[in-house]
Structure formats: C-alpha cells, structure tokens
XYZ file of C-alpha atoms in Angstrom:
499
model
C 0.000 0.000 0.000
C 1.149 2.842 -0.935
C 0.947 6.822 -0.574
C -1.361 7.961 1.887
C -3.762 5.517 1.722
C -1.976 3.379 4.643
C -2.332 6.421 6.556
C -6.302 6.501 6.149
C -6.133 2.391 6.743
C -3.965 3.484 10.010
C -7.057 5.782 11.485
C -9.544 3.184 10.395
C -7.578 0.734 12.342
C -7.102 2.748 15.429
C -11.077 3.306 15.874
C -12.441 0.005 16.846
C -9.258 -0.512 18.955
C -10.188 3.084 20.969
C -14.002 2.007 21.157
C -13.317 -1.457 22.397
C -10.774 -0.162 25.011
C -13.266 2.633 26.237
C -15.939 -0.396 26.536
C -13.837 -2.139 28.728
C -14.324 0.867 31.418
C -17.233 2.288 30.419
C -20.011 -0.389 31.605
C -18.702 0.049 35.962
C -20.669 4.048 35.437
C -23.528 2.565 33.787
C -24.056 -0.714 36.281
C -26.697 1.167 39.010
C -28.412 2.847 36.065
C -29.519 -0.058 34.581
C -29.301 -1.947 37.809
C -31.917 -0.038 38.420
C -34.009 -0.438 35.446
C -33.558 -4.327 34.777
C -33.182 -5.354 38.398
C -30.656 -8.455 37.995
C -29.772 -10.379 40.330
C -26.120 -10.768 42.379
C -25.382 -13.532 39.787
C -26.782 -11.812 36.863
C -24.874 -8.189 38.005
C -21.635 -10.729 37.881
C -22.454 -12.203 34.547
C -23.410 -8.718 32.876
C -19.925 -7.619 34.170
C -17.617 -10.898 33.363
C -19.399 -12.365 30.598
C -17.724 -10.222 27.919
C -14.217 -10.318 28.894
C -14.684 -14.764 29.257
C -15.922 -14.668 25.610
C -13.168 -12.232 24.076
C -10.172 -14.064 25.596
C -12.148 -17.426 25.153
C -11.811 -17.068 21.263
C -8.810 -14.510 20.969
C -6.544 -17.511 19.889
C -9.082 -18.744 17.273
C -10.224 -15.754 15.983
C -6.794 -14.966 15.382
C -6.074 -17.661 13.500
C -9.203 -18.048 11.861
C -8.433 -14.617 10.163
C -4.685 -15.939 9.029
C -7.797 -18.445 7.167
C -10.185 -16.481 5.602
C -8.942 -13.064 5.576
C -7.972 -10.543 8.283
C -9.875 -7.915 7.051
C -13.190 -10.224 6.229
C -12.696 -11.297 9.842
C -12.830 -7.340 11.193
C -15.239 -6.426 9.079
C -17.489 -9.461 9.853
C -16.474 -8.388 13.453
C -17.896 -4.901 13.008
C -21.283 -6.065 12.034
C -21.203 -8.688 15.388
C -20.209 -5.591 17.359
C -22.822 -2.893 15.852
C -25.549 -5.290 16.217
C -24.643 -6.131 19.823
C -24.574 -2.997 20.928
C -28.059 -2.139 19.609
C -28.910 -5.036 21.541
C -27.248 -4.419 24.408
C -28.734 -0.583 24.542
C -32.446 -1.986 24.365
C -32.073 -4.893 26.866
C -35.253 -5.326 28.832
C -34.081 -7.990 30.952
C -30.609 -9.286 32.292
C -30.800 -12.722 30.268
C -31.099 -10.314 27.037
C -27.952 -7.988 28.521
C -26.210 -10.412 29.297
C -26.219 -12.211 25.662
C -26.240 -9.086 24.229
C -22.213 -8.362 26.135
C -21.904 -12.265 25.495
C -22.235 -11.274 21.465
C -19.973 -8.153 22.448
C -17.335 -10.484 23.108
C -17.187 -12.272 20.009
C -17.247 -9.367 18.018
C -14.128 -8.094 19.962
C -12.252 -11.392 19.978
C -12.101 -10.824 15.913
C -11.615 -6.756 16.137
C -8.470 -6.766 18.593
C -5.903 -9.411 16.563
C -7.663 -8.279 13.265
C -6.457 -4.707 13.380
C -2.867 -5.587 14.719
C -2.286 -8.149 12.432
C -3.283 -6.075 9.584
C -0.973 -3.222 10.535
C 2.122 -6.421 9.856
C 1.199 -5.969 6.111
C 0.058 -2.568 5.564
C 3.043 -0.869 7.319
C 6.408 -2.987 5.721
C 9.156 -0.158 6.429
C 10.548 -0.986 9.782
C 9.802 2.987 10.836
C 6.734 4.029 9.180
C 5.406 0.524 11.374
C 6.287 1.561 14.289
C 4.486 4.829 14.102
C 1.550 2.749 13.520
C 2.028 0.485 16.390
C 2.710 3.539 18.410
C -0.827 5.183 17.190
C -2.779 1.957 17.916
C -1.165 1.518 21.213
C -2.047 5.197 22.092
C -5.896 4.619 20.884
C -6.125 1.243 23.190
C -4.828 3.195 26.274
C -6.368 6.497 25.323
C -9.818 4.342 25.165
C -9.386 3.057 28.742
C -8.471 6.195 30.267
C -11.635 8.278 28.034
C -13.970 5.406 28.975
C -14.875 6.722 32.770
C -15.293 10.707 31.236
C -17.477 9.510 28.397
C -19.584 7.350 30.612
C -20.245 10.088 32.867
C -21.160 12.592 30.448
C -23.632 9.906 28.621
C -24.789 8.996 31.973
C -25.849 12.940 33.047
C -26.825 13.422 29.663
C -29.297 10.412 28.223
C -30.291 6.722 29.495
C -27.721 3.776 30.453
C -28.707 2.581 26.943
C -25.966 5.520 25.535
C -22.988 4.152 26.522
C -23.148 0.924 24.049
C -25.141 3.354 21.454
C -21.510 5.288 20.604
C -20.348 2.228 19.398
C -22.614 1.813 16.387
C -21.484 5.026 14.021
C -17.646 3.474 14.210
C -18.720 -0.252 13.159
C -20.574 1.352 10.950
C -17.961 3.781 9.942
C -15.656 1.005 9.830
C -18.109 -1.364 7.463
C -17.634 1.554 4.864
C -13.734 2.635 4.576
C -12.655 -0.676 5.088
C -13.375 -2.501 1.665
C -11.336 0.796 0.489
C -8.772 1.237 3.221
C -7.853 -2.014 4.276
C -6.094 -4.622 2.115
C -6.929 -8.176 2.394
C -4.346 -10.445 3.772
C -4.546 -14.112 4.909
C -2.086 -17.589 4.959
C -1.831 -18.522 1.467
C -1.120 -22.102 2.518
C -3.110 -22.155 5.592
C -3.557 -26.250 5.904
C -6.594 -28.301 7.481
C -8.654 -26.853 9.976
C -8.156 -28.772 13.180
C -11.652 -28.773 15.148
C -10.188 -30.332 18.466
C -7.607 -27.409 18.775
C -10.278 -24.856 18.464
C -12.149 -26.860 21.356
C -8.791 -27.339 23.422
C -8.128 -23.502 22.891
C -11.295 -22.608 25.065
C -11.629 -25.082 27.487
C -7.982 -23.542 28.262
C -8.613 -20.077 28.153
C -11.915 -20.397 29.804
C -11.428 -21.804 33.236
C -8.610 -20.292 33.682
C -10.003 -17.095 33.097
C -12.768 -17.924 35.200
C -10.958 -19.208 37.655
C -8.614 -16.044 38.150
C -11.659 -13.736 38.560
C -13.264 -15.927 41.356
C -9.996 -15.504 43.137
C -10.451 -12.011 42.775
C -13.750 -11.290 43.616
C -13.947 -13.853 46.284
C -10.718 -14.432 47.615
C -9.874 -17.866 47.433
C -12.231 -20.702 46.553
C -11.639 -24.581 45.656
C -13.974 -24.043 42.343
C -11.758 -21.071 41.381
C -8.458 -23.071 41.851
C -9.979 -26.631 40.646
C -11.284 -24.375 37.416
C -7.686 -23.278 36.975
C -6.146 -27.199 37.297
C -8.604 -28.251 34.708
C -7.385 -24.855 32.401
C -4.161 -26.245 32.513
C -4.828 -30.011 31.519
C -6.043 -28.758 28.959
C -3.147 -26.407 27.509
C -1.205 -29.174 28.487
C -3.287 -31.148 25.453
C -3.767 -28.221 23.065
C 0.348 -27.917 23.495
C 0.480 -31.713 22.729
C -2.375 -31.734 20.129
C -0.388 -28.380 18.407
C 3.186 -30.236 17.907
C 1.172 -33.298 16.494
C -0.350 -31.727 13.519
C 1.049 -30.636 10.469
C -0.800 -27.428 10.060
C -1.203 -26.677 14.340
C -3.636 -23.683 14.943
C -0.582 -21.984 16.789
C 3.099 -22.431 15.066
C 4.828 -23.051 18.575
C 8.388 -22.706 16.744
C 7.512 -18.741 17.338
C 8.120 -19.087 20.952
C 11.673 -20.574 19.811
C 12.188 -16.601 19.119
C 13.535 -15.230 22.109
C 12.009 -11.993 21.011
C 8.868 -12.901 20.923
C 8.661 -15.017 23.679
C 10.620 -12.197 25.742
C 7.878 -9.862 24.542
C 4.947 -11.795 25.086
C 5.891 -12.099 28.817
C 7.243 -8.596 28.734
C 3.577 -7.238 27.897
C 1.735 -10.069 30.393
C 4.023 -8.595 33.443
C 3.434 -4.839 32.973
C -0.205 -5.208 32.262
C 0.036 -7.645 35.486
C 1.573 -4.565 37.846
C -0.525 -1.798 35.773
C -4.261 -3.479 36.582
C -3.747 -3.903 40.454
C -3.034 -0.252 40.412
C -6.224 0.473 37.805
C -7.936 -1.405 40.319
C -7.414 0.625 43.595
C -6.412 4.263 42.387
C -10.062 4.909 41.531
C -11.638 3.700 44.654
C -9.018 5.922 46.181
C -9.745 8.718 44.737
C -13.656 8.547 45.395
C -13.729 6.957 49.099
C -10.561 8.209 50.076
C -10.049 11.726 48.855
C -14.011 12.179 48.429
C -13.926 13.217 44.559
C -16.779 12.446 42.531
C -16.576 9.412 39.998
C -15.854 12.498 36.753
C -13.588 13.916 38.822
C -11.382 11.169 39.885
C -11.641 9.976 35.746
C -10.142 13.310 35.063
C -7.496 13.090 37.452
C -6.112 9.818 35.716
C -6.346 11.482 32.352
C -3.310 13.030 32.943
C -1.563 9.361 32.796
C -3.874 8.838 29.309
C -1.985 11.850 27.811
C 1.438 10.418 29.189
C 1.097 7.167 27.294
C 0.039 8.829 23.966
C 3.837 10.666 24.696
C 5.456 7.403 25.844
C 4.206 5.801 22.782
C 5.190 7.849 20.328
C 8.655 8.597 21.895
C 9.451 4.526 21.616
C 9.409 5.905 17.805
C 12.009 8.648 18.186
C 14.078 6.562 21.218
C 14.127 3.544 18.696
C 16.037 5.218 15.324
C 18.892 6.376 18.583
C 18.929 3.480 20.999
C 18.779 -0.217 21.252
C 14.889 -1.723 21.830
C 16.032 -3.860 24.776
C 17.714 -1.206 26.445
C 14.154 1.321 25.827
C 12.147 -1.108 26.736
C 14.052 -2.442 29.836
C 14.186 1.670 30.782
C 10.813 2.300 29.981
C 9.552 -0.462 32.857
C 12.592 1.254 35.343
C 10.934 4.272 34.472
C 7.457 3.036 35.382
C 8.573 1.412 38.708
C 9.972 4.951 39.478
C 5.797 6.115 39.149
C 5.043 3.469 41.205
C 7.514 4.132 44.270
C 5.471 7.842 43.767
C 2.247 6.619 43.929
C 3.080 4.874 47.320
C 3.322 8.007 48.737
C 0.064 8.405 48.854
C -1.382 8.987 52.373
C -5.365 9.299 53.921
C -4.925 13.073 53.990
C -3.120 14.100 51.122
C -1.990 12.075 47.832
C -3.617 13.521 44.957
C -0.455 14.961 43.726
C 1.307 11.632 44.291
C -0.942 10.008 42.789
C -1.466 11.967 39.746
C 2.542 12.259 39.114
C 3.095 8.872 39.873
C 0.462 7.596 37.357
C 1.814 9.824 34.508
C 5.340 8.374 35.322
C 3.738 5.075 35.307
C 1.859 5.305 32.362
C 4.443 6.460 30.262
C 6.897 4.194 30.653
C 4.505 1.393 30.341
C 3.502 2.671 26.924
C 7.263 2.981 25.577
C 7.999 -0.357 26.616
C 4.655 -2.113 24.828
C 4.826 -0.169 21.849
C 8.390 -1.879 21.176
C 7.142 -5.160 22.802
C 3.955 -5.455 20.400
C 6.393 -4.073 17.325
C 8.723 -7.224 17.970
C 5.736 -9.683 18.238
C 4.442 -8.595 15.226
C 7.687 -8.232 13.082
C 9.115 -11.952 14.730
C 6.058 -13.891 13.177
C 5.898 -14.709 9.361
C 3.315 -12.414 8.021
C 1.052 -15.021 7.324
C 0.826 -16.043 10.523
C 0.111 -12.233 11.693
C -3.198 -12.783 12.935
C -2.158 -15.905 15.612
C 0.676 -13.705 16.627
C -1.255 -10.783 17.289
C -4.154 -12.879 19.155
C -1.140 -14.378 21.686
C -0.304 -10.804 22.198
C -3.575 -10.029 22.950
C -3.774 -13.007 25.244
C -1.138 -12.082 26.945
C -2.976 -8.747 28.182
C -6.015 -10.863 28.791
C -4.538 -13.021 31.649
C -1.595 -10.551 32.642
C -5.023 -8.119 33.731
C -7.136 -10.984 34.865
C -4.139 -12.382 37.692
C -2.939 -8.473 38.334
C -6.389 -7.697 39.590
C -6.664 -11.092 41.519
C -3.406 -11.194 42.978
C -2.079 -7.474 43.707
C -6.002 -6.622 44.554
C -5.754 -9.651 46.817
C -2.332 -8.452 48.537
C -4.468 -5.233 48.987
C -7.665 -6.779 50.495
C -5.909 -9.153 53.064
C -3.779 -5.837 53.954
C -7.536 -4.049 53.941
C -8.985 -6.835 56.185
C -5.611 -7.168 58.337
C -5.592 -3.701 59.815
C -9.705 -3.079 61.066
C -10.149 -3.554 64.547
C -11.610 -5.883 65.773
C -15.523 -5.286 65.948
C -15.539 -4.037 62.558
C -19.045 -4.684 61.056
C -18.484 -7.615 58.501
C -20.007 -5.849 55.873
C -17.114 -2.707 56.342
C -14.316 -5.390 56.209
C -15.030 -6.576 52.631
C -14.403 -3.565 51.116
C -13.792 0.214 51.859
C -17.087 0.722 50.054
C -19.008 -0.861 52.486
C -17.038 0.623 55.330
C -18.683 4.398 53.756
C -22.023 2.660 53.664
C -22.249 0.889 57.298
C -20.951 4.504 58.426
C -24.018 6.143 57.155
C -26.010 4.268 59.728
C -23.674 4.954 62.525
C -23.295 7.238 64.581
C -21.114 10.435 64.632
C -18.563 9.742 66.863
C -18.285 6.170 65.596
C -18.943 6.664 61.749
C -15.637 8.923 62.188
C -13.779 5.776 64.256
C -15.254 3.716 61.325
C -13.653 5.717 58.491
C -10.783 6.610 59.830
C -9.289 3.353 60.463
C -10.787 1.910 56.970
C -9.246 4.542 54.887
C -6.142 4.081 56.855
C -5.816 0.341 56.188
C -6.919 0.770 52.868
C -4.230 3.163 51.933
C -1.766 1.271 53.738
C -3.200 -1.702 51.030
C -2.928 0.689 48.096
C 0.907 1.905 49.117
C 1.886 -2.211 49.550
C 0.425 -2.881 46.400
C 2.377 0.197 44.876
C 5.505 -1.157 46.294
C 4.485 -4.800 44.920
C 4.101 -3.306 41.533
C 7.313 -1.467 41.741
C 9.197 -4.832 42.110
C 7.027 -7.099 39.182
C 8.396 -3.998 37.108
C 12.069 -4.173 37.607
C 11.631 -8.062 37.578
C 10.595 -7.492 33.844
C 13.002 -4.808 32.806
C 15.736 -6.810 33.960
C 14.401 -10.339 32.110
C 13.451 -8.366 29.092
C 16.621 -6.904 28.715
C 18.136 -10.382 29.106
C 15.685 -11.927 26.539
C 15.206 -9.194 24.035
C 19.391 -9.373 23.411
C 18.788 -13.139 22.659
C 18.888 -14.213 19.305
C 17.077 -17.199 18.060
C 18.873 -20.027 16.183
C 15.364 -21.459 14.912
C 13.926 -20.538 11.303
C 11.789 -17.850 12.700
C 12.428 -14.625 11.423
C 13.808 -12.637 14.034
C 15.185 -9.451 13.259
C 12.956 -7.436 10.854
C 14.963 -4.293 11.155
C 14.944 -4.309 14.989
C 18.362 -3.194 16.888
C-alpha cells in the first residue's frame, strides 16, 4: 500500500481498537443505572460484568487464526457487524438474560476486532519505521480508550439513558463497514492447511477456566472451584500444546516461541499489564472513598496518565532510530517502577499529587515499553501467521489483567482486612465501600472511628500494592533486557529491522 492511503487504513484501524478499550471501562458508570431499570440479580450483576471479557479471551486464539484463514480484514469487518448489532442489543435490553447475551455477542465481536487490526498493521506498514508509528498510534488509541472510557460514561450517563454508553459504538462499526473494503487490504495464509476442530475446542476449554478461575480468586478471595477451574485450564493447555506439535498445520506455530524476542515480549507485555491493573484497580476507589472526589472527577485526574502514554508511545518511535529496543524497553519499565515508588506516597490526607505524578510516570513508561514489545511480536512472526501472533499478544494482556487484579487486589484486600479492629461490622471489612455505607447508619462519633481506620488500612493496602508493583516492574526490565538481546537459532524470522 502505498501513498497515503496506509495512513487513512492506520485511522480506520485505530477506531475500533479506541471504542473497544473505552468499553472495557465504560459499563462500571452505567451498572446502578440499569441496575436499576432491569433489576438483575447478584449472579446476573456478575455475569453482565464478566461475561464479555470470558468470551473475548475465550476465542482470541481462534479468531486470530481463523483470520490468518479467511482473511484478516473479512474477519474485522465481519467483526464490526457482530459488534454494531450487539450494541443495539445491548442498549435496548429489557431484561438481564437479554444484557447479558447481548455483552456475550460483544465479546465475540471483539475477539475478531483486537488481533484483526494488529495483524493487519504487519502488512500494511512494511518499512521498519513508518510501522512503528503505527504500532505507536494503535497503542495510544487502546490506552487512550481506557483512560476516556470513565469521562465519556459520565457525560452519557448525566446526559441520556444507560442505553448511551453501548449506542456510541454503532457510528464506528458502521464507519468502519464503509472505509474498510477501500482502506484495508486483504491479507490471509496462502497455505493455511486443514482446519483442526479439536484445537479450536482445546483452545477454550484452556482459556476459559482459567479465566474464570482467576476472577473468582479475585472477587472472592480464594475458593476450591476457582483453583480446581484453573487445574482443569491447565490439563487442557497441556493437550492443546500436545495436540499443536502433532499436527502438520497446528492452529498456533509453537516454533515462534523458539524466538527469544517474541517469547521475551509476550511475557514482557503479560508482566506490565500484570503490575498496571492492580493499580487500575485501587487508584479509583481511592480517589472517590478516600479523597471524596466524585466518579468524573477522579476519571479526570487519571487522564493526565492517558496523555502520558500517547507521549510514551510515540517517543518509543524517536528513542528507537537512537537506541537499542532492549535497552528502551528495559528503561521504559525502570521508568514506570519509578511512578510506582510515587504513587506509594500516597497517604489518607493528602496524595492527589502523588498520585497523579506517579500515574503519569507510570503510564508512560509502560507505553514505551509495549509499543516496542507489540512491534517485535508482530515483526518476529511470518506475516502469514500475523493474525495468531497478534491474538497471543492479545492473550497475553487478557490473563496478565485478569491475575494483576486477583493477585495485587488480593495483597491489597488481606492488607484491607488485616488492619480493622476488631468489631468491625463484617459488611465494612469486605471492602472500603461498604465501610462508607455501614458509616451512614452509625453514629457520629463512631462513623468517624469507622472511616478513619478503613481509609487508613486501605491506603496502607494501596501503598503495599504500589511497592508490589514497583518490584514485578524491575523483575521485567531486567528479564526483558536479558531476553530481548537473545537471538534465536530457529527458522523464525527474528530481526525485521529491529536493533
């Protein structure tokens, strides 16, 4: 592709990748809105809430493969329509059975958007340079999207019915369904091989209960189900694994993880999502129920750490034509643990500032280092085999967010739970939310006793979880700088321009 038609493909690209990321925040503003209209149940709140994220990293694998099959671009464009129409759906729900398949539908559509658009960027983008501009533009729109997500959600939300917040997504599919026959070139495996059936059935009864299992852990703390759901996850990679080096044509070419490059990366991006989403998950309840902001205001504290990963993205462009990826990426995680010793600063009294800093300095290195990480993914694979490569990055995302948020939010409960008194009310030692509600029934003098100690132990919770973080993120700068120097001896491409 030439001229500046790859540039149009490039902002075609980058739009469902910002409106899925803002969907994956969006929905937590809009839950007691339509709480209150469809009145689901605890179980069906869960589901409502869960059920999309099971089904995209459920069929990430396959759908990226599936697209190395048919066609990347059929695949996203076939994605677009799943997505459009579930939204509609999902907006007009009148009960939380038709919600619920409505996010279920959500899912799928996303599971062929994510890999789709990264996979395609492989063959549009061929100049070592020009593709890591790209790579930097769709990493800014993914973490732009997250950080947006909570500000558009609350102006929706004061503005028209919980219905709005899927709405938004239907002018981009739709968008998307007309520039992309023009935009987007068609790419797929010319010599694909048989479709194996079994692998696509050992690929989710993997990725589902282990996903599953994860989120138990962390919305329950620890449960046999969760952990026995986990075991059984594993057989079963421990088949697909056996079933892939069997076949001839394997739904995932496991000789790419001979690449130290891309293996390095892969593990690279699992770890920093890993320390970033225990963070994602307690800086917002701090800044409501500790410092007392409303939920706009506390979104538009953290968009100061959106704005820093646009910068941290697009600098891994500029820091890559002067100095050696391993060495940025390596300093980009330093750099992030250094935002993460800020944000532990953070006391009951004062910490905005700490926070705010320390989330810039976090979110920019982060972004530096997984621009460069998802470049090397991409450029180690064959580019027929884009599209699996792409949904193994995305994978790696899935789980490194699912096990952040159940293990560094569990470090952060038990720390929560540790320091109450005893005589706390059960209901205020599950959560520092329902420490704020039992005080509204209390008394003065002891709704004050109440808070006090809850926000104390909570932000004692969010500064050991800081420091936790700080130490997963040196961990990975120091392994990725020892496996992003390796080269691989297996027939793997490996170097594709990178230094």
């Amino acid at each position: 592709m030439v001229g500046r038609k790859r540039w149009w493909a490039l902002a075609v690209l980058a739009l469902p990748t910002l409106l899925i990321s803002v969907d994956m925040t969006v929905l937590g503003f809009a839950l007691p809105y339509l709480s209150e209209d469809l009145a689901p149940s605890g179980a069906e709140q869960l589901w409502i809430i869960d059920i999309y994220s099971f089904v995209l990293a459920g069929l990430l694998v396959f759908m990226g493969t599936l697209g190395d099959r048919i066609g990347r671009r059929k695949l996203l464009l076939m994605g677009a329509v799943a997505f459009g129409v579930a939204s509609v759906l999902a907006a007009f729900s009148t009960s939380p059975l038709m919600l619920i398949l409505a996010r279920a539908l959500l899912g799928v559509g996303g599971a062929t958007l994510m890999p789709s658009t990264l996979s395609l960027l492989r063959g549009i983008f061929t100049d070592d340079r020009e593709r890591r501009i790209a790579i930097a533009v769709w990493s800014s729109a993914f973490s732009g999207g997250m950080a947006l997500g909570p500000v558009v959600g609350g102006w929706l939300l004061g503005h028209f019915w919980w219905g709005s917040v899927f709405l938004i997504n239907v002018p981009v599919m739709v968008l998307l369904l007309i520039a992309g026959p023009f935009l987007l070139p068609e790419a797929r495996d010319p010599n694909p091989g048989r479709f194996d059936p079994l692998s696509a059935v050992l690929s989710l009864a993997t990725v589902l209960p282990v996903v599953y299992g994860i989120k138990i852990l962390a919305t329950e703390g620890f449960s046999v189900v969760a952990v026995l759901a986990i075991v059984v996850g594993i057989g079963f990679g421990v088949l697909f694994v056996r079933r892939q080096r069997a076949l001839e044509s394997p739904m995932i070419d496991l000789e790419l993880f001979a690449n130290p490059r891309f293996t390095g990366s892969v593990v690279t991006n699992l770890l920093a999502v890993f320390a970033l989403s225990g963070l994602l998950f307690l800086v917002p309840q701090y800044l409501q129920l500790v410092l007392g902001k409303s939920p706009l205001e506390a979104a538009l504290w953290v968009l100061p750490s959106s704005a820093a990963s646009v910068l941290g993205a697009m600098a891994a462009v500029w820091f890559a034509k002067r100095f050696r990826v391993p060495v940025l990426v390596s300093g980009g995680l330093v750099v992030a643990a250094i935002g993460c010793v800020v944000l532990a600063a953070a006391g009951v009294e004062s910490g905005l500032a700490a926070v705010v800093i320390g989330f810039v300095v976090v979110g920019g290195g982060v972004a530096l280092a997984d621009t460069l990480t998802n470049d090397m993914i991409i450029s180690a694979a064959p580019a027929e085999r884009a599209g699996a490569a792409s949904a193994i990055s995305e994978m790696g995302f899935e789980l490194g967010g699912a096990l952040g948020t159940a293990i560094l939010g569990s470090v952060a409960t038990a720390v929560y739970r540790g320091g109450l008194p005893a005589g706390t009310p059960e209901a205020a030692r599950e959560t520092l939310g329902g420490a704020v509600a039992t005080a509204q029934h209390l008394p003065a003098d002891q709704a004050g006793a109440l808070l006090g100690a809850a926000k104390e132990t909570f932000v004692n919770g969010l500064n050991i979880t800081a420091l936790a973080a700080t130490a997963v993120l040196v961990y990975t700068g120091v392994q990725a700088l020892i496996l992003l120097n390796r080269k691989s001896n297996s027939a793997v491409r490996t170097e594709s321009g990178l230094r």
